[in-house]
PDB file of C-alpha atoms in Angstrom:
ATOM      1  CA  PHE A   1       0.000   0.000   0.000  1.00 95.00           C
ATOM      2  CA  TYR A   2       1.222   3.481  -0.873  1.00 96.00           C
ATOM      3  CA  TYR A   3      -0.096   6.925   0.006  1.00 97.00           C
ATOM      4  CA  ASP A   4      -0.242   9.195  -3.048  1.00 98.00           C
ATOM      5  CA  ALA A   5      -0.143  12.668  -1.490  1.00 96.00           C
ATOM      6  CA  ALA A   6      -0.667  14.454  -4.807  1.00 96.00           C
ATOM      7  CA  ALA A   7      -3.938  12.623  -5.453  1.00 97.00           C
ATOM      8  CA  ASN A   8      -4.780  12.338  -1.728  1.00 98.00           C
ATOM      9  CA  LYS A   9      -5.503   8.640  -1.930  1.00 98.00           C
ATOM     10  CA  TRP A  10      -4.123   5.302  -0.831  1.00 98.00           C
ATOM     11  CA  ARG A  11      -3.179   2.857  -3.567  1.00 98.00           C
ATOM     12  CA  GLY A  12      -2.944  -0.875  -2.951  1.00 98.00           C
ATOM     13  CA  LEU A  13      -1.334  -3.466  -5.204  1.00 98.00           C
ATOM     14  CA  PHE A  14      -1.435  -7.013  -3.909  1.00 96.00           C
ATOM     15  CA  GLN A  15      -0.766 -10.569  -4.970  1.00 94.00           C
ATOM     16  CA  SER A  16      -3.820 -12.586  -6.021  1.00 91.00           C
ATOM     17  CA  LEU A  17      -4.273 -16.156  -7.191  1.00 88.00           C
ATOM     18  CA  ALA A  18      -6.177 -16.621 -10.435  1.00 79.00           C
ATOM     19  CA  GLU A  19      -8.958 -19.222 -10.469  1.00 81.00           C
ATOM     20  CA  SER A  20      -7.256 -20.823 -13.445  1.00 77.00           C
ATOM     21  CA  GLY A  21      -3.965 -20.958 -11.526  1.00 77.00           C
ATOM     22  CA  GLY A  22      -0.954 -18.660 -11.501  1.00 81.00           C
ATOM     23  CA  TRP A  23      -0.213 -15.601  -9.419  1.00 90.00           C
ATOM     24  CA  THR A  24      -1.346 -12.179 -10.553  1.00 94.00           C
ATOM     25  CA  CYS A  25      -1.604  -8.714  -8.975  1.00 96.00           C
ATOM     26  CA  SER A  26      -4.789  -6.768  -8.274  1.00 97.00           C
ATOM     27  CA  TYR A  27      -5.304  -3.083  -7.538  1.00 98.00           C
ATOM     28  CA  VAL A  28      -7.572  -1.199  -5.115  1.00 98.00           C
ATOM     29  CA  GLU A  29      -7.628   2.346  -3.746  1.00 98.00           C
ATOM     30  CA  ARG A  30      -9.136   4.528  -1.033  1.00 98.00           C
ATOM     31  CA  ALA A  31      -9.688   8.301  -1.165  1.00 98.00           C
ATOM     32  CA  GLY A  32      -8.258  10.500   1.602  1.00 98.00           C
ATOM     33  CA  ALA A  33      -5.305  10.247   3.950  1.00 97.00           C
ATOM     34  CA  ASP A  34      -7.010   7.824   6.344  1.00 97.00           C
ATOM     35  CA  PRO A  35      -6.128   4.235   5.401  1.00 96.00           C
ATOM     36  CA  MET A  36      -8.610   2.692   7.850  1.00 96.00           C
ATOM     37  CA  GLY A  37     -11.663   1.552   5.957  1.00 93.00           C
ATOM     38  CA  PRO A  38     -12.720  -0.201   2.781  1.00 97.00           C
ATOM     39  CA  PHE A  39     -10.598  -0.183  -0.354  1.00 98.00           C
ATOM     40  CA  THR A  40     -12.383  -0.578  -3.684  1.00 98.00           C
ATOM     41  CA  THR A  41     -11.584  -1.254  -7.320  1.00 97.00           C
ATOM     42  CA  PRO A  42     -11.927   2.012  -9.300  1.00 97.00           C
ATOM     43  CA  SER A  43     -14.838   2.353 -11.699  1.00 96.00           C
ATOM     44  CA  GLY A  44     -13.934   0.997 -15.131  1.00 96.00           C
ATOM     45  CA  PHE A  45     -10.829  -0.779 -13.823  1.00 97.00           C
ATOM     46  CA  THR A  46     -10.147  -4.402 -14.736  1.00 95.00           C
ATOM     47  CA  ASN A  47      -8.572  -6.740 -12.178  1.00 95.00           C
ATOM     48  CA  PRO A  48      -6.229  -8.487 -12.101  1.00 94.00           C
ATOM     49  CA  ALA A  49      -4.153  -5.413 -12.854  1.00 96.00           C
ATOM     50  CA  ILE A  50      -1.183  -7.610 -13.773  1.00 96.00           C
ATOM     51  CA  ASN A  51      -1.785 -10.979 -15.386  1.00 92.00           C
ATOM     52  CA  ALA A  52       0.704 -13.812 -15.048  1.00 88.00           C
ATOM     53  CA  LYS A  53       3.625 -13.312 -17.446  1.00 91.00           C
ATOM     54  CA  GLU A  54       2.321  -9.889 -18.536  1.00 94.00           C
ATOM     55  CA  ILE A  55       5.536  -8.108 -17.520  1.00 97.00           C
ATOM     56  CA  TRP A  56       7.985 -11.006 -17.329  1.00 96.00           C
ATOM     57  CA  GLY A  57       7.183 -11.903 -20.923  1.00 95.00           C
ATOM     58  CA  ARG A  58       8.856  -8.616 -21.917  1.00 96.00           C
ATOM     59  CA  ILE A  59      11.837  -8.968 -19.550  1.00 96.00           C
ATOM     60  CA  ALA A  60      12.986 -12.605 -19.796  1.00 93.00           C
ATOM     61  CA  ASP A  61      13.096 -12.536 -23.595  1.00 92.00           C
ATOM     62  CA  ASP A  62      16.787 -12.291 -24.492  1.00 93.00           C
ATOM     63  CA  PRO A  63      19.413 -15.087 -24.399  1.00 94.00           C
ATOM     64  CA  GLY A  64      21.883 -12.601 -22.909  1.00 94.00           C
ATOM     65  CA  ASP A  65      19.740 -11.869 -19.863  1.00 95.00           C
ATOM     66  CA  ASP A  66      20.867 -13.314 -16.525  1.00 96.00           C
ATOM     67  CA  CYS A  67      17.389 -14.682 -15.854  1.00 95.00           C
ATOM     68  CA  VAL A  68      17.429 -16.541 -19.172  1.00 96.00           C
ATOM     69  CA  LYS A  69      20.939 -17.904 -18.549  1.00 96.00           C
ATOM     70  CA  ILE A  70      19.850 -19.255 -15.138  1.00 97.00           C
ATOM     71  CA  LEU A  71      16.976 -21.027 -16.894  1.00 96.00           C
ATOM     72  CA  GLY A  72      19.349 -22.737 -19.295  1.00 95.00           C
ATOM     73  CA  GLY A  73      18.469 -20.478 -22.206  1.00 96.00           C
ATOM     74  CA  ARG A  74      14.694 -20.812 -21.895  1.00 95.00           C
ATOM     75  CA  ILE A  75      13.055 -17.583 -23.081  1.00 95.00           C
ATOM     76  CA  ASN A  76       9.784 -16.257 -21.642  1.00 93.00           C
ATOM     77  CA  ALA A  77       9.691 -18.981 -18.992  1.00 95.00           C
ATOM     78  CA  ILE A  78       9.159 -16.694 -15.973  1.00 96.00           C
ATOM     79  CA  VAL A  79       5.616 -16.232 -14.695  1.00 92.00           C
ATOM     80  CA  ASP A  80       3.790 -15.316 -11.481  1.00 92.00           C
ATOM     81  CA  GLU A  81       4.182 -11.570 -10.992  1.00 95.00           C
ATOM     82  CA  GLY A  82       3.684 -11.391  -7.208  1.00 94.00           C
ATOM     83  CA  THR A  83       4.722  -9.839  -3.867  1.00 96.00           C
ATOM     84  CA  PRO A  84       4.595  -6.339  -5.412  1.00 97.00           C
ATOM     85  CA  GLU A  85       5.947  -3.227  -3.717  1.00 98.00           C
ATOM     86  CA  ILE A  86       5.155   0.300  -4.877  1.00 98.00           C
ATOM     87  CA  VAL A  87       8.604   1.735  -4.289  1.00 98.00           C
ATOM     88  CA  LEU A  88       8.717   5.220  -5.788  1.00 97.00           C
ATOM     89  CA  GLN A  89       6.443   7.905  -7.213  1.00 98.00           C
ATOM     90  CA  SER A  90       7.926  10.354  -9.718  1.00 97.00           C
ATOM     91  CA  GLY A  91       5.216  12.717 -10.923  1.00 96.00           C
ATOM     92  CA  ASN A  92       2.486  10.500 -12.337  1.00 96.00           C
ATOM     93  CA  THR A  93       4.820   7.529 -12.716  1.00 98.00           C
ATOM     94  CA  PHE A  94       5.051   4.771 -10.113  1.00 98.00           C
ATOM     95  CA  TYR A  95       7.896   2.252  -9.852  1.00 98.00           C
ATOM     96  CA  VAL A  96       6.851  -1.237  -8.770  1.00 98.00           C
ATOM     97  CA  THR A  97       9.039  -4.235  -7.965  1.00 98.00           C
ATOM     98  CA  PHE A  98       7.713  -7.813  -8.062  1.00 97.00           C
ATOM     99  CA  HIS A  99       8.917 -11.387  -8.012  1.00 97.00           C
ATOM    100  CA  GLY A 100       8.782 -13.951 -10.771  1.00 97.00           C
ATOM    101  CA  ALA A 101       8.981 -17.731 -10.749  1.00 96.00           C
ATOM    102  CA  ALA A 102      10.071 -20.412 -13.183  1.00 96.00           C
ATOM    103  CA  LYS A 103      10.199 -24.165 -12.770  1.00 95.00           C
ATOM    104  CA  ILE A 104      13.417 -26.070 -13.407  1.00 95.00           C
ATOM    105  CA  GLY A 105      12.751 -29.762 -12.929  1.00 96.00           C
ATOM    106  CA  LEU A 106      11.507 -30.270  -9.361  1.00 97.00           C
ATOM    107  CA  SER A 107      12.373 -26.762  -8.185  1.00 97.00           C
ATOM    108  CA  VAL A 108      10.842 -23.322  -8.616  1.00 97.00           C
ATOM    109  CA  TYR A 109      13.450 -20.592  -9.140  1.00 98.00           C
ATOM    110  CA  GLY A 110      12.844 -16.960  -8.083  1.00 98.00           C
ATOM    111  CA  PHE A 111      13.662 -13.579  -9.634  1.00 98.00           C
ATOM    112  CA  ARG A 112      12.940  -9.891  -8.930  1.00 98.00           C
ATOM    113  CA  GLY A 113      11.907  -7.369 -11.562  1.00 98.00           C
ATOM    114  CA  ILE A 114      10.849  -3.734 -11.793  1.00 98.00           C
ATOM    115  CA  ALA A 115       8.311  -1.887 -13.942  1.00 98.00           C
ATOM    116  CA  THR A 116       6.622   1.502 -14.179  1.00 98.00           C
ATOM    117  CA  THR A 117       2.961   2.423 -14.434  1.00 98.00           C
ATOM    118  CA  THR A 118       0.908   5.620 -14.577  1.00 98.00           C
ATOM    119  CA  ASP A 119      -2.530   4.069 -14.113  1.00 97.00           C
ATOM    120  CA  PHE A 120      -1.875   0.672 -12.398  1.00 98.00           C
ATOM    121  CA  GLN A 121      -3.553  -1.005 -15.359  1.00 98.00           C
ATOM    122  CA  THR A 122      -0.674  -1.059 -17.849  1.00 97.00           C
ATOM    123  CA  TYR A 123       2.992  -1.672 -16.996  1.00 98.00           C
ATOM    124  CA  THR A 124       6.305  -1.080 -18.759  1.00 98.00           C
ATOM    125  CA  PRO A 125       9.521  -2.914 -17.796  1.00 98.00           C
ATOM    126  CA  ALA A 126      11.933  -0.424 -16.192  1.00 98.00           C
ATOM    127  CA  ALA A 127      14.998  -2.663 -16.591  1.00 97.00           C
ATOM    128  CA  PRO A 128      16.008  -4.967 -19.472  1.00 95.00           C
ATOM    129  CA  ASP A 129      16.678  -7.908 -17.151  1.00 97.00           C
ATOM    130  CA  CYS A 130      15.747  -9.061 -13.660  1.00 97.00           C
ATOM    131  CA  ILE A 131      17.293  -6.780 -11.043  1.00 98.00           C
ATOM    132  CA  ILE A 132      18.149  -9.517  -8.498  1.00 98.00           C
ATOM    133  CA  ASP A 133      18.502 -13.274  -9.014  1.00 98.00           C
ATOM    134  CA  ALA A 134      20.378 -16.412  -7.919  1.00 98.00           C
ATOM    135  CA  TYR A 135      23.722 -14.946  -9.001  1.00 98.00           C
ATOM    136  CA  ASP A 136      23.303 -12.313  -6.270  1.00 98.00           C
ATOM    137  CA  ALA A 137      22.069 -14.700  -3.546  1.00 98.00           C
ATOM    138  CA  ASN A 138      24.965 -17.095  -4.196  1.00 98.00           C
ATOM    139  CA  LYS A 139      27.355 -14.424  -2.865  1.00 97.00           C
ATOM    140  CA  TRP A 140      25.829 -14.631   0.632  1.00 97.00           C
ATOM    141  CA  ASP A 141      27.556 -16.553   3.408  1.00 95.00           C
ATOM    142  CA  VAL A 142      24.948 -19.316   3.418  1.00 95.00           C
ATOM    143  CA  ALA A 143      25.608 -23.028   3.027  1.00 95.00           C
ATOM    144  CA  TRP A 144      23.148 -23.267   0.159  1.00 96.00           C
ATOM    145  CA  GLN A 145      21.917 -26.848  -0.314  1.00 97.00           C
ATOM    146  CA  GLY A 146      21.188 -26.442  -3.998  1.00 98.00           C
ATOM    147  CA  ASP A 147      17.882 -27.165  -5.702  1.00 98.00           C
ATOM    148  CA  LEU A 148      15.769 -30.333  -5.673  1.00 98.00           C
ATOM    149  CA  ASN A 149      17.444 -31.522  -8.878  1.00 97.00           C
ATOM    150  CA  GLY A 150      20.934 -31.740  -7.386  1.00 97.00           C
ATOM    151  CA  ASN A 151      22.229 -28.439  -8.781  1.00 97.00           C
ATOM    152  CA  ALA A 152      24.404 -26.389  -6.409  1.00 97.00           C
ATOM    153  CA  GLY A 153      23.715 -22.906  -5.066  1.00 97.00           C
ATOM    154  CA  SER A 154      20.502 -21.068  -4.314  1.00 98.00           C
ATOM    155  CA  ILE A 155      17.305 -21.037  -6.355  1.00 98.00           C
ATOM    156  CA  GLY A 156      17.227 -17.245  -6.338  1.00 98.00           C
ATOM    157  CA  VAL A 157      15.090 -14.632  -4.677  1.00 98.00           C
ATOM    158  CA  GLY A 158      11.504 -13.681  -3.989  1.00 95.00           C
ATOM    159  CA  GLU A 159       9.865 -10.960  -1.913  1.00 96.00           C
ATOM    160  CA  ALA A 160      11.770  -7.718  -1.335  1.00 97.00           C
ATOM    161  CA  THR A 161      11.465  -4.250   0.137  1.00 97.00           C
ATOM    162  CA  CYS A 162      13.299  -1.041  -0.809  1.00 98.00           C
ATOM    163  CA  ILE A 163      14.085   2.243   0.888  1.00 96.00           C
ATOM    164  CA  LYS A 164      16.128   5.306  -0.085  1.00 95.00           C
ATOM    165  CA  GLU A 165      18.805   6.534   2.304  1.00 92.00           C
ATOM    166  CA  GLY A 166      21.233   9.203   1.161  1.00 92.00           C
ATOM    167  CA  ALA A 167      22.529   8.488  -2.339  1.00 96.00           C
ATOM    168  CA  TYR A 168      21.557   4.805  -2.288  1.00 97.00           C
ATOM    169  CA  TRP A 169      18.551   2.588  -2.611  1.00 98.00           C
ATOM    170  CA  TYR A 170      18.689  -0.333  -0.176  1.00 97.00           C
ATOM    171  CA  MET A 171      16.900  -3.594  -0.900  1.00 98.00           C
ATOM    172  CA  LEU A 172      16.243  -6.335   1.638  1.00 96.00           C
ATOM    173  CA  ILE A 173      15.364  -9.474  -0.295  1.00 96.00           C
ATOM    174  CA  GLU A 174      14.546 -13.100   0.446  1.00 95.00           C
ATOM    175  CA  GLY A 175      16.860 -15.772  -0.894  1.00 95.00           C
ATOM    176  CA  ALA A 176      16.361 -19.521  -0.673  1.00 95.00           C
ATOM    177  CA  ASP A 177      17.511 -22.943  -1.744  1.00 96.00           C
ATOM    178  CA  LYS A 178      15.651 -26.121  -2.753  1.00 97.00           C
ATOM    179  CA  SER A 179      12.544 -24.373  -4.131  1.00 96.00           C
ATOM    180  CA  LEU A 180      10.727 -21.051  -4.028  1.00 93.00           C
ATOM    181  CA  GLY A 181       7.574 -23.125  -3.611  1.00 89.00           C
ATOM    182  CA  GLY A 182       8.839 -24.335  -0.226  1.00 88.00           C
ATOM    183  CA  ALA A 183      10.624 -27.514   0.871  1.00 90.00           C
ATOM    184  CA  ASP A 184      11.435 -29.220   4.163  1.00 89.00           C
ATOM    185  CA  GLY A 185      14.715 -28.197   5.771  1.00 89.00           C
ATOM    186  CA  GLN A 186      15.501 -25.482   3.275  1.00 92.00           C
ATOM    187  CA  ASN A 187      17.463 -22.278   3.911  1.00 92.00           C
ATOM    188  CA  TRP A 188      15.459 -19.062   3.636  1.00 91.00           C
ATOM    189  CA  ALA A 189      17.420 -15.908   4.404  1.00 92.00           C
ATOM    190  CA  PHE A 190      17.445 -12.157   3.766  1.00 93.00           C
ATOM    191  CA  GLY A 191      20.242 -10.293   2.053  1.00 96.00           C
ATOM    192  CA  LEU A 192      20.840  -6.540   1.888  1.00 96.00           C
ATOM    193  CA  LEU A 193      21.932  -4.918  -1.372  1.00 98.00           C
ATOM    194  CA  ARG A 194      22.285  -1.335  -2.525  1.00 98.00           C
ATOM    195  CA  SER A 195      22.389   0.693  -5.710  1.00 98.00           C
ATOM    196  CA  ALA A 196      22.445   4.367  -6.636  1.00 98.00           C
ATOM    197  CA  ASN A 197      20.027   3.476  -9.453  1.00 98.00           C
ATOM    198  CA  LEU A 198      16.706   1.850  -8.563  1.00 98.00           C
ATOM    199  CA  THR A 199      16.442   0.204 -11.988  1.00 98.00           C
ATOM    200  CA  SER A 200      19.981  -1.192 -12.024  1.00 98.00           C
ATOM    201  CA  THR A 201      20.522  -4.856 -12.876  1.00 97.00           C
ATOM    202  CA  SER A 202      23.780  -4.917 -10.895  1.00 97.00           C
ATOM    203  CA  TRP A 203      23.207  -4.242  -7.186  1.00 98.00           C
ATOM    204  CA  GLU A 204      26.045  -4.246  -4.667  1.00 98.00           C
ATOM    205  CA  ASN A 205      25.908  -7.034  -2.086  1.00 97.00           C
ATOM    206  CA  TRP A 206      26.577  -6.206   1.562  1.00 96.00           C
ATOM    207  CA  PRO A 207      29.633  -8.319   2.572  1.00 95.00           C
ATOM    208  CA  GLY A 208      27.879  -9.397   5.794  1.00 93.00           C
ATOM    209  CA  ASN A 209      24.966 -11.131   4.062  1.00 95.00           C
ATOM    210  CA  PRO A 210      22.774 -12.790   5.184  1.00 94.00           C
ATOM    211  CA  VAL A 211      21.416 -10.090   7.471  1.00 90.00           C
ATOM    212  CA  SER A 212      21.013 -10.918  11.153  1.00 77.00           C
ATOM    213  CA  PRO A 213      18.470 -11.583  12.679  1.00 70.00           C
ATOM    214  CA  PHE A 214      17.063 -12.680   9.325  1.00 70.00           C
ATOM    215  CA  GLY A 215      19.105 -15.883   9.343  1.00 63.00           C
ATOM    216  CA  PRO A 216      18.682 -18.915   7.072  1.00 66.00           C
ATOM    217  CA  ARG A 217      16.529 -20.871   9.535  1.00 62.00           C
ATOM    218  CA  GLU A 218      14.599 -18.096  11.299  1.00 62.00           C
ATOM    219  CA  GLU A 219      11.601 -18.457   8.966  1.00 71.00           C
ATOM    220  CA  LEU A 220      11.009 -14.738   8.557  1.00 77.00           C
ATOM    221  CA  ARG A 221       8.974 -13.672   5.546  1.00 83.00           C
ATOM    222  CA  TYR A 222       7.553 -10.609   3.800  1.00 89.00           C
ATOM    223  CA  ALA A 223       9.728  -7.845   5.241  1.00 92.00           C
ATOM    224  CA  ARG A 224       8.806  -4.175   4.780  1.00 94.00           C
ATOM    225  CA  PHE A 225      10.911  -1.072   5.381  1.00 95.00           C
ATOM    226  CA  PHE A 226       9.125   2.032   6.633  1.00 93.00           C
ATOM    227  CA  LYS A 227      10.007   5.294   8.349  1.00 92.00           C
ATOM    228  CA  ASP A 228       8.322   6.990  11.272  1.00 93.00           C
ATOM    229  CA  GLY A 229       9.585  10.139  12.957  1.00 91.00           C
ATOM    230  CA  GLY A 230      12.870   9.937  11.064  1.00 89.00           C
ATOM    231  CA  VAL A 231      13.544   6.398  12.315  1.00 92.00           C
ATOM    232  CA  THR A 232      13.782   3.452   9.913  1.00 93.00           C
ATOM    233  CA  TYR A 233      11.999   0.235  10.829  1.00 94.00           C
ATOM    234  CA  CYS A 234      11.581  -3.175   9.261  1.00 92.00           C
ATOM    235  CA  ALA A 235       8.481  -5.295   9.839  1.00 91.00           C
ATOM    236  CA  ALA A 236       8.405  -9.021   9.110  1.00 88.00           C
ATOM    237  CA  ASN A 237       6.292 -12.109   9.719  1.00 85.00           C
ATOM    238  CA  LYS A 238       7.762 -15.007  11.678  1.00 76.00           C
ATOM    239  CA  ILE A 239       6.195 -18.255  10.492  1.00 70.00           C
ATOM    240  CA  ARG A 240       8.465 -20.967  11.869  1.00 60.00           C
ATOM    241  CA  PRO A 241       6.108 -23.881  12.601  1.00 58.00           C
ATOM    242  CA  ASP A 242       7.920 -25.145  15.709  1.00 56.00           C
ATOM    243  CA  SER A 243       8.136 -21.695  17.282  1.00 57.00           C
ATOM    244  CA  ASP A 244       6.066 -18.573  17.740  1.00 61.00           C
ATOM    245  CA  LYS A 245       4.122 -17.142  14.826  1.00 66.00           C
ATOM    246  CA  ALA A 246       4.347 -13.397  15.154  1.00 77.00           C
ATOM    247  CA  PHE A 247       4.527 -10.065  13.420  1.00 81.00           C
ATOM    248  CA  ARG A 248       7.780  -8.422  14.427  1.00 84.00           C
ATOM    249  CA  ILE A 249       9.106  -4.900  14.015  1.00 89.00           C
ATOM    250  CA  TYR A 250      12.837  -4.161  14.115  1.00 88.00           C
ATOM    251  CA  LYS A 251      14.475  -0.767  14.524  1.00 90.00           C
ATOM    252  CA  LEU A 252      17.326  -0.226  12.096  1.00 83.00           C
ATOM    253  CA  VAL A 253      20.507   1.466  13.237  1.00 80.00           C
ATOM    254  CA  TRP A 254      22.572   2.695  10.305  1.00 68.00           C
ATOM    255  CA  LYS A 255      26.259   2.296  11.043  1.00 67.00           C
ATOM    256  CA  SER A 256      28.663   4.455   9.092  1.00 64.00           C
ATOM    257  CA  THR A 257      32.228   3.320   8.547  1.00 60.00           C
ATOM    258  CA  ASN A 258      35.126   5.662   7.873  1.00 49.00           C
TER     259      ASN A 258
END
């Protein structure tokens, strides 16, 4: 959800499962600054706002793309635009990040993309390739167990959240092994990356990845950065089945090094 101050309305873009199968994204909004109350689909609007493969079909379409290389050269194989985040508003243009998924044998691999929209009905890729993928997650200090097919490394990334601080955009993103669809005993961690350009396809990995306390076995999901009173926070769900299921909020302390 994102508050559009210029239009004085809240905009919501959320993951939805199509009856025919496949993840899509739907859009709702609410007039005014108060987010408490019903959100509705605008008159004349068609949901889902993003159909499966609608954006990925225009990103994963070149043999030179990292996402195509990871898929063994398969073009247009990424589907399931999901876990969207409205990251930035520039005039009437909104930047939205989202995950994508593609099956390789027994495993589902994950990717992160970015697109722009002016009306939340039509979307244009904002980068020629995925912005984060398995190549980035493999740099983390995690004993990745590989996928369910016996291939080494991680299976890539999924949900993410971004925030601007100084000259950089910071992205906290989920990385996993075995399968994005979930598997017993898998690693599921968060890594922090940064870039001066939100639409870059080459983000800088923090050398300390994965980020504590978002360790490989902590079962934290769906993190969100937000600011309140000049302080940066990160909220996340804890879903570990043999422990507490809770919604947690962490206060971030930015440490500068000279």
